[in-house]
Amino acid sequence: MKQLSTKVTSNGHGQDSSYLLGWEEYEKNPYDEIKNPNGMIQMGLAENQLCFDLIESWLAKNPDAASLKRNGQSIFKELALFQDYHGMPEFKKAMAEFMEEIRGNRVTFNPKKIVLAAGSTSANETLMFCLAEPGDAFLLPTPYYPGFDRDLKWRTGAEIVPIHCSSSNGFQITESALQQAYQQAHKLGLKVKGVLVTNPSNPLGTALTRRELNLLVDFITSKNIHLISDEIYSGTMFGFEQFISVMDVLKDKKLENTDVTKRVHVVYSLSKDLGLPGFRVGAIYSNDDMIVSAATKMSSFGLVSSQTQYLLSALLSDKKFTSQYLEENQKRLKSRQKRLVSGLESAGITCLRSNAGLFCWVDMRHLLDTNTFEAELDLWKKIVYNVKLNISPGSSCHCTEPGWFRVCFANMSEDTLDLALKRLKTFVESTDCGRMISRSSHERLKSLRKKTVSNWVFRVSWSDRVPDER
Amino acid sequence: MGSLKKSGGYTGAILSRIATNDQHGENSEYFDGWKSYDKNPFHLSRNPHGIIQMGLAENQLCLDLIKEWIKENPKASVCTPEGVHQFSDIANFQDYHGLKEFRQAIAHFMGKARGGRVTFDPERIVMSGGATGANETIMFCLADPGDVFLVPSPYYAAFDRDLRWRTGVEIVPVHCSSSNNFKLTVEAVEWAYKKATESNKNVKGLLFTNPSNPLGTILDKDTLENLVRFVTKKNIHLVVDEIYAATVFAGENFVSVAEVVKDSEVNADLIHIVYSLSKDMGLPGFRVGIVYSYNDSVVSCARKMSSFGLVSSQTQFMLASMLSDDSFVDNFLMESSKRLGIRHGVFTLGLKKAGINCLISTAGLFVWMDLRHLLRVRNSFESEIELWHIIIDKVKLNVSPGSSFQCTEPGWFRVCFANMDDDTLHVALLRIQDFVSKNSNKTAEKASDNDQVIQNNNAKKQKWKQSNLRLSFRRLYEDGLSSPGIMSPHSPLLRT
C-alpha cells in the first residue's frame, strides 16, 4: 500500500521548475555589497523594497499601534485571544477603503464581503476550492505567475488551461485566444469553471486594457462562468494611465446587482503594494454570499495573525499615510523601472512597455542561438551561472514564445541594480551576436529617441496595440 | 448541498461541492451554543445575568505573564523604536522554512513543555495556520480522498472539518466508553482497524489528541508504546495532536510520542506530531501551528504546503525572542501548570458540592462532566440536547454536549474553566449550586424519604443533592421547556 498521499509523490507543487531552481542557486551564493560582491544578484523575486522607510517613520509616529495598545491601553489580551475567522472589523474596513483608494474611489468595497486569507497564495487556493471540483478547469492567459500551478491546482485537483497570448500584440488577451482555450478545455474533457487573470499582470508588468476587461466580462457572461481577478499589483501602477479594475468595468457596464457580478471575484494582498509579504495578508472579495460564507470558514486554515491585523488596521486607517504612500510608491517604482529599462537599452535589450508591477518583461529573443526553449534554458543558465543574475525564464511562466525573461527591479538598492545591468551589458557584448546587435540597436534606438516624446524608448515588436482609455 | 438553483441562468456556474455541502460541520450543536452566548454574553458588571461562556477551550490564565514580557522586551517587536531596525527584513521575509530563530525557539519550547525529556530538531519544524491548518496539511500529506483515519471518540468536534472537509479523507471513530474511563486501548484500535479494513476501507492511520480534548486525560506510556508498535505492524501512520502538552497540572508526566519514537520496534517514518501555541500559551490569535514529522518526505511536502498558512513573520520574530528566554519560559510553564491546577481544583470541588462528578483528569482546559443521571430518558441523545438547552437557558452556561464530540454515551458535557477570571468562575459555580439547592429545598423531604442507599452522611448528602438535581431537571422537563429555535452556525466569536 502506498504510504503517502499522491500530493507528496507528485510534482504538483511545481517546485521543480526553473523558477525556483534559480532561487536555490542564489541561496548558495547570495550577493552582498560588502561581504560577497561577486555573488548572485536576485532579480527573480517580485518584492517591493522601495518604501519601507515610509512605514518605519509611520511606526515611529504611532507608538500605540506599534506596541499593541489602543488609546494608551494595552490590548494584548484581546489580540492574543482573537481568532474569529470573520477577521477584525476595523481591519477589513481599512482594507476595503485602501482598495477603494487604489481605484481612485470610483468603486466601493463592502468590508463584509472581504474574506481574509494567509496571503494571496491562500486566497487563490481557497477560491479554487469554492469554485472548482477536482478536474474542473480555469483558463489563464499566458504568460502567468509560476506559483499558480501550485496555488490553483496542487491540492484542489483543478486544472489550468492556457489562453495563449503572443508578442504580436503585446501579449494582450484576444477573443479568439479565449475561445480557443475554451475549446481546448472541452477537447481535453475538462469542464471550464472560469477565467483567472492577474491585473496588473505578472510577469508582463502591464495593466489589462479596458478592451480586454470588457472582453473578459462579456466572455464569462456568455459562458456563464466565473472570473477571478488577482489585483495584487493594483497599487504598483506607475504609468500615465489609471488602474482599471474589473470592478470599474462592472460598474461602467451597469452590471452591479446582476448575476454576472456574483461571478466576479477579486483577490488582493498587501505583499506587493506595501511590500509586506512576510505578514501574510491576503483577501478575497466576492459579491456571492455563498462564496463569502464558504471562504470565511475555509480561512480557518490560514487566518491572519491578530497582531498583524491590528497593526495594519491602524496603518491603513491613516488616510494621510495611505495617500502619501501610494503616491510615493508609484513615483519610486516608476523611477526604478526607468533605470532598469534604460540600462537594458544600453545593452541592446528591450522590454515590453510596462506601466505597473515590480518587474519588466524582457525581450532576449535576439540572444538565443535558436528560437527554442532549449536555447532559452541555455541562455538562462549562462545568465545565472556566468553573469550571476537570477532572472526568470519565460518558459517557467508558460510563455509560448522562447526568449522572454522576467526581471525584477524593486527588490534591491539602486547600486545593486546598476551593477546587475553592468554585468549584463558585459555579457551581451562578450557574445558575438550581442556585440553586433548592441551596436546597431543602440544606433536605431538613438534615432528613435529623437522622434518620440516619451523618455522611454522601446523596440516595439507589436503594432496594433490599442491606446488605453482612462 | 448540491447546486444553486437560482433564476437568471446561474446554474451553469455552480459552486463546488465543498463550498455548498455542510462538511465543514458548522451546523453542529458545538457551534449553536455560541449564538446563544453571543446574544447575551456575561459580563461581571455590565451583564451579570448573561450567559457564561464555558464552551471555549481557551487558556486565559497566564496572559499577564506574556503581556509583562512583551512590555519589558520592546526589541521583540519590529514596530517599536527598539526593534524597528529589523522591520524591513522581517516584513519582507516569506521563506516557507520560517525564521531560523523561530524554528529553534519553537523546538526548544516544545522540549521544555515536555519536561526536557525529549528534544526536537528545528529542521523538522514546519509552520501552519494554527493546529487547524496543521491537521489539514498532515491529512493532505498522508491520505488521498476516500482514505480513512481512525480517531478515538469522543474527539474535538472541529476534526470533522479539519481532517475531512477539503481533503476528502474519512474519519472512522474508535469508540471509547465510560466503562474504563474512556481510556484508549490498543484492543479498541485493533477492532476498529479490523472492521474498517473488512469493509474495504483504506485505513491510512490513527490520529488522536494527547492530552485529550475533550477528556483532559493523558495516555499512559505503556499504551502509547503499544499503539506505536501497532501502527508499525500495520504500516499505518500515527498523528498525535499534542496541542495541550503543557496544560498538564497534576499526576503523571505527560508522555509525548516523541519519547517512544526511538524504540527500535518503531518505524519513525510513520510518526507525526501536530502542535500549536494556542492552548499552552493562550495565543490562538497569533495562529502558530506546527507540523513535526519524523518522515523526511512529509516534512518536505508539508513545508511546501505551509505556503498556504505561514505564520506572520511579525509573530515569528516576537515568539523567537520570547521562547528563547529560558527564565521566562521556565517560569511560565511552572506558573501555568500551577494556575491550571488551582482552577481545576476549585471548579471540580464546586461541582462536587452540587453533586456533579467529572471524569478524573490531569490536563486540558476543561472537565468532562457526568450528567447522565440528569437525563430525562437515560441513554438518549435527545435528552442530552434537552438537558443542554436547560443548562444554557436556565443555568445560563454555555457548555458543549458530548454528542458534538461523537461520544457514544449520552449525558457527558465538556465544560471549560480556563477562559475566564476567578470571579466569573465563582459566579458559574454559584449558579450551578444555586440552581441545585433552589430546586432541592422544595423537595427535601420527598428526597430523604425516597433515599434508599445510606452509607454515611456524606454519601447521603451527595446522593440527596444528585437526586434533587435530577428532580429539578425533571420538573423543567414537565414544565414543557421548549428548546430555543434552531440556531444558525457560527464560528467562535469574541468581543473585540
XYZ file of N, CA, C and O in Angstrom, chain A residues 305-464:
640
model
N -2.621 36.687 11.410
C -2.270 36.887 12.814
C -2.921 38.162 13.347
O -2.876 39.210 12.701
N -3.511 38.065 14.526
C -4.236 39.206 15.078
C -3.336 40.410 15.321
O -3.776 41.556 15.169
N -2.071 40.172 15.690
C -1.217 41.327 15.942
C -0.933 42.052 14.625
O -0.803 43.271 14.596
N -0.896 41.276 13.537
C -0.690 41.878 12.225
C -1.943 42.631 11.779
O -1.869 43.733 11.235
N -3.100 42.044 12.012
C -4.351 42.715 11.651
C -4.447 44.060 12.367
O -4.840 45.071 11.777
N -4.096 44.030 13.647
C -4.235 45.257 14.423
C -3.294 46.340 13.909
O -3.700 47.486 13.683
N -2.037 45.969 13.705
C -1.049 46.928 13.222
C -1.505 47.540 11.893
O -1.502 48.753 11.702
N -1.928 46.670 10.987
C -2.258 47.157 9.654
C -3.591 47.896 9.605
O -3.805 48.746 8.744
N -4.496 47.598 10.526
C -5.743 48.351 10.529
C -5.437 49.797 10.917
O -6.021 50.733 10.380
N -4.485 49.967 11.829
C -4.104 51.327 12.215
C -3.397 52.024 11.054
O -3.684 53.177 10.727
N -2.487 51.302 10.422
C -1.718 51.867 9.311
C -2.640 52.294 8.166
O -2.564 53.415 7.648
N -3.513 51.397 7.762
C -4.347 51.672 6.602
C -5.509 52.622 6.895
O -6.105 53.191 5.987
N -5.822 52.801 8.165
C -6.880 53.747 8.509
C -6.361 55.175 8.496
O -7.139 56.124 8.507
N -5.035 55.300 8.480
C -4.442 56.629 8.450
C -4.427 57.096 6.992
O -3.512 56.790 6.225
N -5.449 57.853 6.620
C -5.618 58.220 5.211
C -4.511 59.132 4.715
O -4.152 59.115 3.539
N -3.979 59.925 5.626
C -2.881 60.801 5.217
C -1.703 59.920 4.800
O -1.063 60.155 3.782
N -1.476 58.895 5.604
C -0.382 57.993 5.285
C -0.637 57.270 3.965
O 0.223 57.224 3.086
N -1.816 56.706 3.805
C -2.043 55.879 2.615
C -1.949 56.699 1.333
O -1.379 56.246 0.349
N -2.457 57.924 1.357
C -2.381 58.678 0.102
C -0.945 59.077 -0.198
O -0.494 59.001 -1.341
N -0.211 59.442 0.837
C 1.207 59.772 0.610
C 1.978 58.552 0.145
O 2.814 58.624 -0.759
N 1.684 57.435 0.786
C 2.392 56.199 0.454
C 2.171 55.799 -0.997
O 3.105 55.512 -1.733
N 0.906 55.777 -1.384
C 0.589 55.321 -2.742
C 1.273 56.193 -3.791
O 1.818 55.700 -4.781
N 1.283 57.481 -3.515
C 1.892 58.409 -4.471
C 3.406 58.197 -4.540
O 3.992 58.101 -5.617
N 4.017 58.113 -3.387
C 5.476 57.966 -3.323
C 5.903 56.618 -3.897
O 6.903 56.512 -4.607
N 5.124 55.586 -3.565
C 5.408 54.237 -4.060
C 5.435 54.234 -5.587
O 6.352 53.713 -6.211
N 4.444 54.851 -6.156
C 4.357 54.901 -7.612
C 5.537 55.657 -8.203
O 6.139 55.225 -9.183
N 5.869 56.747 -7.578
C 6.996 57.561 -8.057
C 8.280 56.743 -8.068
O 9.027 56.725 -9.044
N 8.546 56.095 -6.953
C 9.797 55.353 -6.836
C 9.841 54.161 -7.775
O 10.883 53.839 -8.341
N 8.707 53.510 -7.939
C 8.657 52.363 -8.848
C 8.919 52.817 -10.274
O 9.671 52.186 -11.012
N 8.321 53.928 -10.614
C 8.476 54.450 -11.971
C 9.940 54.767 -12.247
O 10.491 54.396 -13.281
N 10.548 55.424 -11.293
C 11.935 55.818 -11.474
C 12.846 54.592 -11.567
O 13.773 54.536 -12.376
N 12.531 53.600 -10.748
C 13.355 52.400 -10.740
C 13.188 51.616 -12.038
O 14.158 51.085 -12.590
N 11.967 51.559 -12.503
C 11.702 50.840 -13.743
C 12.440 51.505 -14.900
O 13.059 50.848 -15.739
N 12.425 52.796 -14.860
C 13.090 53.569 -15.906
C 14.581 53.241 -15.923
O 15.195 53.092 -16.974
N 15.128 53.149 -14.750
C 16.551 52.848 -14.598
C 16.873 51.495 -15.214
O 17.880 51.331 -15.924
N 16.018 50.533 -14.932
C 16.236 49.195 -15.484
C 16.126 49.240 -17.000
O 16.976 48.717 -17.726
N 15.077 49.862 -17.462
C 14.823 49.880 -18.904
C 15.955 50.555 -19.670
O 16.419 50.041 -20.688
N 16.412 51.691 -19.162
C 17.475 52.372 -19.922
C 18.785 51.616 -19.830
O 19.571 51.585 -20.777
N 18.995 50.960 -18.690
C 20.191 50.140 -18.567
C 20.170 48.977 -19.538
O 21.172 48.635 -20.178
N 19.021 48.373 -19.694
C 18.885 47.251 -20.628
C 19.072 47.746 -22.055
O 19.724 47.112 -22.885
N 18.498 48.891 -22.263
C 18.565 49.513 -23.584
C 20.019 49.703 -24.029
O 20.385 49.439 -25.166
N 20.828 50.152 -23.118
C 22.233 50.388 -23.478
C 22.953 49.077 -23.739
O 24.064 49.053 -24.270
N 22.330 47.957 -23.373
C 22.893 46.648 -23.706
C 22.184 46.095 -24.922
O 22.314 44.923 -25.258
N 21.375 46.918 -25.545
C 20.667 46.487 -26.740
C 19.495 45.577 -26.451
O 19.065 44.791 -27.288
N 18.991 45.679 -25.252
C 17.877 44.800 -24.872
C 16.637 45.643 -24.633
O 16.695 46.679 -23.958
N 15.535 45.208 -25.181
C 14.294 45.945 -24.982
C 13.321 45.149 -24.117
O 13.508 43.957 -23.877
N 12.288 45.845 -23.653
C 11.254 45.205 -22.820
C 9.888 45.515 -23.376
O 9.710 46.495 -24.108
N 8.934 44.758 -22.955
C 7.543 45.101 -23.226
C 7.264 46.386 -22.459
O 7.667 46.530 -21.297
N 6.596 47.313 -23.105
C 6.318 48.568 -22.420
C 5.407 48.293 -21.231
O 4.317 47.752 -21.376
N 5.880 48.656 -20.049
C 5.105 48.316 -18.860
C 4.677 49.559 -18.111
O 5.310 50.613 -18.204
N 3.594 49.427 -17.384
C 3.086 50.556 -16.610
C 2.725 50.170 -15.174
O 2.055 50.910 -14.464
N 3.206 49.013 -14.765
C 2.880 48.541 -13.409
C 3.835 47.411 -13.019
O 4.666 46.983 -13.827
N 3.671 46.938 -11.799
C 4.430 45.768 -11.363
C 5.808 46.083 -10.821
O 6.213 47.242 -10.708
N 6.494 45.028 -10.456
C 7.803 45.170 -9.829
C 8.870 44.546 -10.717
O 9.950 44.154 -10.253
N 8.588 44.434 -12.003
C 9.456 43.704 -12.924
C 9.170 44.170 -14.357
O 8.153 44.821 -14.622
N 10.104 43.820 -15.223
C 9.887 44.059 -16.650
C 9.914 42.737 -17.390
O 10.589 41.795 -16.973
N 9.213 42.709 -18.488
C 9.165 41.515 -19.338
C 10.136 41.766 -20.475
O 9.884 42.555 -21.371
N 11.287 41.123 -20.329
C 12.435 41.495 -21.149
C 12.600 40.597 -22.370
O 12.533 39.371 -22.267
N 12.849 41.229 -23.496
C 12.954 40.503 -24.754
C 14.404 40.164 -25.062
O 15.197 41.014 -25.460
N 14.755 38.895 -24.897
C 16.129 38.485 -25.207
C 16.128 37.481 -26.346
O 17.042 36.644 -26.449
N 15.085 37.539 -27.165
C 14.997 36.580 -28.257
C 16.204 36.644 -29.168
O 16.656 35.648 -29.716
N 16.729 37.868 -29.322
C 17.867 38.035 -30.228
C 19.149 37.403 -29.686
O 20.134 37.262 -30.390
N 19.140 37.027 -28.438
C 20.331 36.417 -27.851
C 20.275 34.897 -27.862
O 21.206 34.230 -27.401
N 19.156 34.358 -28.357
C 19.040 32.900 -28.398
C 19.783 32.355 -29.602
O 19.791 32.967 -30.663
N 20.359 31.185 -29.413
C 21.009 30.526 -30.547
C 19.979 30.087 -31.566
O 20.157 30.216 -32.765
N 18.910 29.511 -31.036
C 17.809 29.100 -31.913
C 16.510 29.527 -31.237
O 16.478 29.746 -30.030
N 15.483 29.583 -32.008
C 14.197 30.007 -31.448
C 13.515 28.836 -30.741
O 12.434 28.376 -31.132
N 14.184 28.336 -29.706
C 13.652 27.166 -28.998
C 13.759 27.382 -27.498
O 14.544 28.211 -27.026
N 12.979 26.574 -26.773
C 13.041 26.670 -25.321
C 14.345 26.091 -24.774
O 14.816 26.507 -23.718
N 14.930 25.169 -25.537
C 16.243 24.655 -25.112
C 17.248 25.786 -25.115
O 18.057 25.936 -24.199
N 17.173 26.603 -26.167
C 18.086 27.740 -26.268
C 17.802 28.743 -25.155
O 18.726 29.373 -24.612
N 16.527 28.894 -24.830
C 16.161 29.814 -23.747
C 16.778 29.338 -22.441
O 17.362 30.131 -21.682
N 16.667 28.042 -22.202
C 17.222 27.482 -20.971
C 18.739 27.626 -20.947
O 19.331 27.931 -19.912
N 19.360 27.427 -22.114
C 20.819 27.599 -22.207
C 21.212 29.020 -21.848
O 22.142 29.250 -21.080
N 20.484 29.960 -22.431
C 20.768 31.374 -22.171
C 20.559 31.669 -20.683
O 21.353 32.346 -20.040
N 19.457 31.129 -20.137
C 19.153 31.358 -18.720
C 20.281 30.849 -17.848
O 20.721 31.533 -16.915
N 20.771 29.647 -18.179
C 21.849 29.075 -17.368
C 23.083 29.951 -17.421
O 23.746 30.169 -16.406
N 23.353 30.464 -18.604
C 24.523 31.344 -18.737
C 24.333 32.565 -17.848
O 25.251 32.996 -17.145
N 23.143 33.129 -17.872
C 22.888 34.335 -17.089
C 22.964 34.039 -15.593
O 23.502 34.833 -14.808
N 22.469 32.870 -15.221
C 22.505 32.517 -13.801
C 23.934 32.204 -13.361
O 24.439 32.771 -12.399
N 24.594 31.321 -14.080
C 25.893 30.832 -13.614
C 27.059 31.732 -13.989
O 28.003 31.860 -13.224
N 26.999 32.360 -15.156
C 28.138 33.183 -15.591
C 27.956 34.655 -15.252
O 28.856 35.293 -14.748
N 26.785 35.168 -15.548
C 26.545 36.585 -15.277
C 26.158 36.778 -13.810
O 26.249 37.868 -13.256
N 25.725 35.677 -13.217
C 25.322 35.676 -11.799
C 24.154 36.627 -11.538
O 24.181 37.479 -10.645
N 23.132 36.474 -12.372
C 21.877 37.165 -12.121
C 20.790 36.099 -12.108
O 20.712 35.282 -13.027
N 19.956 36.118 -11.076
C 18.834 35.194 -11.110
C 17.630 35.899 -11.706
O 17.066 36.799 -11.077
N 17.308 35.537 -12.927
C 16.108 36.095 -13.551
C 15.208 34.921 -13.918
O 15.642 33.775 -13.850
N 13.975 35.196 -14.287
C 13.031 34.097 -14.510
C 12.761 33.874 -15.993
O 12.288 34.782 -16.679
N 13.057 32.679 -16.498
C 12.823 32.414 -17.914
C 11.336 32.330 -18.226
O 10.559 31.810 -17.416
N 10.973 32.831 -19.390
C 9.573 32.854 -19.789
C 8.901 31.489 -19.778
O 7.711 31.378 -19.505
N 9.680 30.446 -20.034
C 9.066 29.112 -20.050
C 8.509 28.744 -18.684
O 7.518 28.037 -18.577
N 9.129 29.249 -17.625
C 8.610 28.935 -16.288
C 7.289 29.643 -16.051
O 6.533 29.282 -15.162
N 7.004 30.653 -16.882
C 5.730 31.359 -16.785
C 4.770 30.860 -17.862
O 3.757 31.497 -18.146
N 5.116 29.749 -18.504
C 4.281 29.149 -19.551
C 4.128 30.044 -20.776
O 3.098 30.003 -21.458
N 5.143 30.841 -21.056
C 5.099 31.660 -22.250
C 5.269 30.758 -23.470
O 6.050 29.802 -23.439
N 4.546 31.048 -24.539
C 4.618 30.163 -25.703
C 5.756 30.523 -26.637
O 6.054 29.782 -27.567
N 6.378 31.672 -26.393
C 7.480 32.086 -27.264
C 8.779 32.099 -26.475
O 8.874 32.767 -25.449
N 9.788 31.411 -26.964
C 11.057 31.407 -26.228
C 11.727 32.783 -26.286
O 11.534 33.531 -27.240
N 12.527 33.065 -25.269
C 13.363 34.259 -25.332
C 12.948 35.405 -24.431
O 13.640 36.414 -24.355
N 11.818 35.262 -23.749
C 11.382 36.337 -22.852
C 11.762 35.992 -21.415
O 11.695 34.841 -21.005
N 12.128 37.018 -20.642
C 12.534 36.804 -19.254
C 11.895 37.856 -18.365
O 11.758 39.019 -18.769
N 11.517 37.459 -17.158
C 11.022 38.447 -16.196
C 12.186 38.886 -15.317
O 12.888 38.034 -14.738
N 12.386 40.195 -15.253
C 13.494 40.738 -14.465
C 12.936 41.728 -13.453
O 12.319 42.725 -13.818
N 13.163 41.452 -12.184
C 12.623 42.301 -11.117
C 13.558 43.466 -10.813
O 14.785 43.335 -10.913
N 12.956 44.576 -10.415
C 13.792 45.761 -10.175
C 13.553 46.437 -8.829
O 14.234 47.410 -8.489
N 12.581 45.970 -8.091
C 12.228 46.707 -6.878
C 12.687 46.030 -5.596
O 12.312 46.445 -4.500
N 13.491 44.984 -5.727
C 13.886 44.241 -4.541
C 15.364 44.418 -4.214
O 15.994 43.578 -3.616
N 15.944 45.538 -4.635
C 17.377 45.760 -4.394
C 17.658 47.254 -4.377
O 16.810 48.046 -4.757
N 18.871 47.609 -3.990
C 19.226 49.034 -3.989
C 19.548 49.464 -5.425
O 19.774 48.636 -6.298
N 19.623 50.757 -5.618
C 19.963 51.304 -6.933
C 21.335 50.831 -7.382
O 21.531 50.462 -8.546
N 22.262 50.850 -6.448
C 23.632 50.432 -6.777
C 23.661 48.988 -7.251
O 24.359 48.651 -8.207
N 22.911 48.150 -6.564
C 22.877 46.743 -6.949
C 22.283 46.600 -8.346
O 22.771 45.825 -9.170
N 21.244 47.364 -8.607
C 20.627 47.316 -9.931
C 21.627 47.740 -11.000
O 21.763 47.100 -12.039
N 22.346 48.808 -10.718
C 23.343 49.282 -11.681
C 24.394 48.222 -11.944
O 24.809 48.004 -13.088
N 24.825 47.563 -10.880
C 25.837 46.511 -11.033
C 25.290 45.381 -11.895
O 25.961 44.871 -12.791
N 24.034 44.997 -11.618
C 23.412 43.921 -12.395
C 23.381 44.283 -13.875
O 23.698 43.461 -14.739
N 23.035 45.524 -14.155
C 22.945 45.968 -15.545
C 24.319 45.978 -16.198
O 24.471 45.613 -17.366
N 25.289 46.379 -15.422
C 26.668 46.402 -15.939
C 27.094 44.986 -16.313
O 27.652 44.749 -17.387
N 26.825 44.053 -15.420
C 27.203 42.665 -15.679
C 26.516 42.158 -16.940
O 27.129 41.482 -17.781
N 25.265 42.504 -17.066
C 24.505 42.019 -18.207
C 25.057 42.600 -19.506
O 25.217 41.903 -20.503
N 25.368 43.873 -19.444
C 25.900 44.538 -20.641
C 27.229 43.890 -21.051
O 27.456 43.606 -22.225
N 28.052 43.642 -20.065
C 29.339 42.987 -20.343
C 29.108 41.635 -20.996
O 29.771 41.289 -21.978
N 28.166 40.902 -20.457
C 27.858 39.580 -21.008
C 27.384 39.678 -22.446
O 27.856 38.954 -23.331
N 26.446 40.581 -22.691
C 25.886 40.713 -24.031
C 26.973 41.077 -25.028
O 27.060 40.517 -26.119
N 27.829 42.000 -24.608
C 28.875 42.448 -25.527
C 29.916 41.376 -25.753
O 30.596 41.365 -26.773
N 30.012 40.462 -24.823
C 31.010 39.403 -24.980
C 30.563 38.357 -25.986
O 31.358 37.606 -26.506
N 29.282 38.298 -26.247
C 28.817 37.343 -27.259
C 28.825 38.057 -28.605
O 28.488 39.215 -28.694
N 29.211 37.329 -29.655
C 29.318 37.959 -30.983
C 28.011 38.609 -31.363
O 27.945 39.745 -31.769
N 26.994 37.831 -31.237
C 25.649 38.281 -31.581
C 25.349 39.561 -30.828
O 24.904 40.555 -31.380
N 25.657 39.519 -29.557
C 25.341 40.644 -28.701
C 26.045 41.912 -29.142
O 25.475 42.985 -29.190
N 27.307 41.711 -29.509
C 28.083 42.886 -29.875
C 27.468 43.585 -31.072
O 27.285 44.788 -31.099
N 27.080 42.783 -32.051
C 26.516 43.366 -33.277
C 25.202 44.063 -32.980
O 25.011 45.209 -33.342
N 24.363 43.328 -32.306
C 23.020 43.857 -32.056
C 23.097 45.084 -31.169
O 22.425 46.081 -31.394
N 23.961 44.987 -30.199
C 24.072 46.074 -29.241
C 24.420 47.373 -29.953
O 23.813 48.408 -29.736
N 25.373 47.246 -30.866
C 25.798 48.442 -31.595
C 24.691 48.964 -32.479
O 24.351 50.135 -32.452
N 24.097 48.077 -33.245
C 23.117 48.562 -34.222
C 21.829 49.008 -33.545
O 21.237 49.997 -33.937
N 21.428 48.292 -32.535
C 20.176 48.715 -31.894
C 20.405 50.003 -31.120
O 19.523 50.830 -30.992
N 21.631 50.162 -30.642
C 21.950 51.407 -29.947
C 21.739 52.588 -30.887
O 21.152 53.599 -30.526
N 22.206 52.386 -32.125
C 22.037 53.469 -33.112
C 20.576 53.669 -33.454
O 20.082 54.790 -33.514
N 19.916 52.533 -33.640
C 18.500 52.593 -34.003
C 17.709 53.288 -32.905
O 16.877 54.151 -33.151
N 18.018 52.909 -31.697
C 17.296 53.488 -30.570
C 17.592 54.974 -30.438
O 16.725 55.770 -30.105
N 18.851 55.330 -30.709
C 19.221 56.742 -30.639
C 18.357 57.568 -31.576
O 17.855 58.627 -31.206
N 18.147 57.053 -32.762
C 17.358 57.839 -33.725
C 15.890 57.849 -33.359
O 15.213 58.847 -33.500
N 15.427 56.723 -32.831
C 14.029 56.662 -32.414
C 13.758 57.680 -31.311
O 12.725 58.316 -31.257
N 14.737 57.785 -30.435
C 14.565 58.664 -29.291
C 14.255 60.082 -29.740
O 13.495 60.801 -29.124
N 14.863 60.482 -30.856
C 14.636 61.847 -31.312
C 13.192 62.041 -31.750
O 12.668 63.132 -31.714
N 12.545 60.927 -32.172
C 11.203 61.062 -32.730
C 10.111 61.062 -31.666
O 9.080 61.664 -31.836
N 10.317 60.349 -30.580
C 9.218 60.203 -29.631
C 9.281 61.247 -28.527
O 10.297 61.830 -28.247
N 8.170 61.455 -27.914
C 8.079 62.416 -26.821
C 8.505 61.775 -25.498
O 9.199 62.379 -24.703
N 8.070 60.552 -25.330
C 8.316 59.882 -24.049
C 9.801 59.686 -23.811
O 10.574 59.560 -24.730
N 10.179 59.623 -22.572
C 11.575 59.397 -22.219
C 12.006 57.981 -22.476
O 13.167 57.702 -22.681
N 11.070 57.102 -22.396
C 11.434 55.694 -22.609
C 11.246 55.373 -24.070
O 10.300 55.765 -24.703
N 12.138 54.603 -24.558
C 12.007 54.200 -25.949
C 12.186 52.705 -26.003
O 13.138 52.168 -25.458
N 11.252 52.050 -26.610
C 11.355 50.609 -26.694
C 11.236 50.175 -28.133
O 10.604 50.825 -28.935
N 11.854 49.062 -28.385
C 11.643 48.496 -29.711
C 10.316 47.811 -29.639
O 10.134 46.830 -28.943
N 9.369 48.397 -30.335
C 8.012 47.882 -30.249
C 7.848 46.756 -31.246
O 8.019 46.928 -32.439
N 7.582 45.578 -30.732
C 7.507 44.418 -31.626
C 6.086 44.102 -32.029
O 5.815 43.166 -32.729
N 5.145 44.860 -31.530
C 3.759 44.662 -31.964
C 3.234 45.983 -32.471
O 3.698 47.042 -32.110
N 2.242 45.961 -33.276
C 1.846 47.200 -33.937
C 0.408 47.610 -33.666
O 0.072 48.776 -33.782
N -0.456 46.680 -33.288
C -1.862 47.060 -33.227
C -2.379 47.248 -31.806
O -3.530 46.991 -31.514
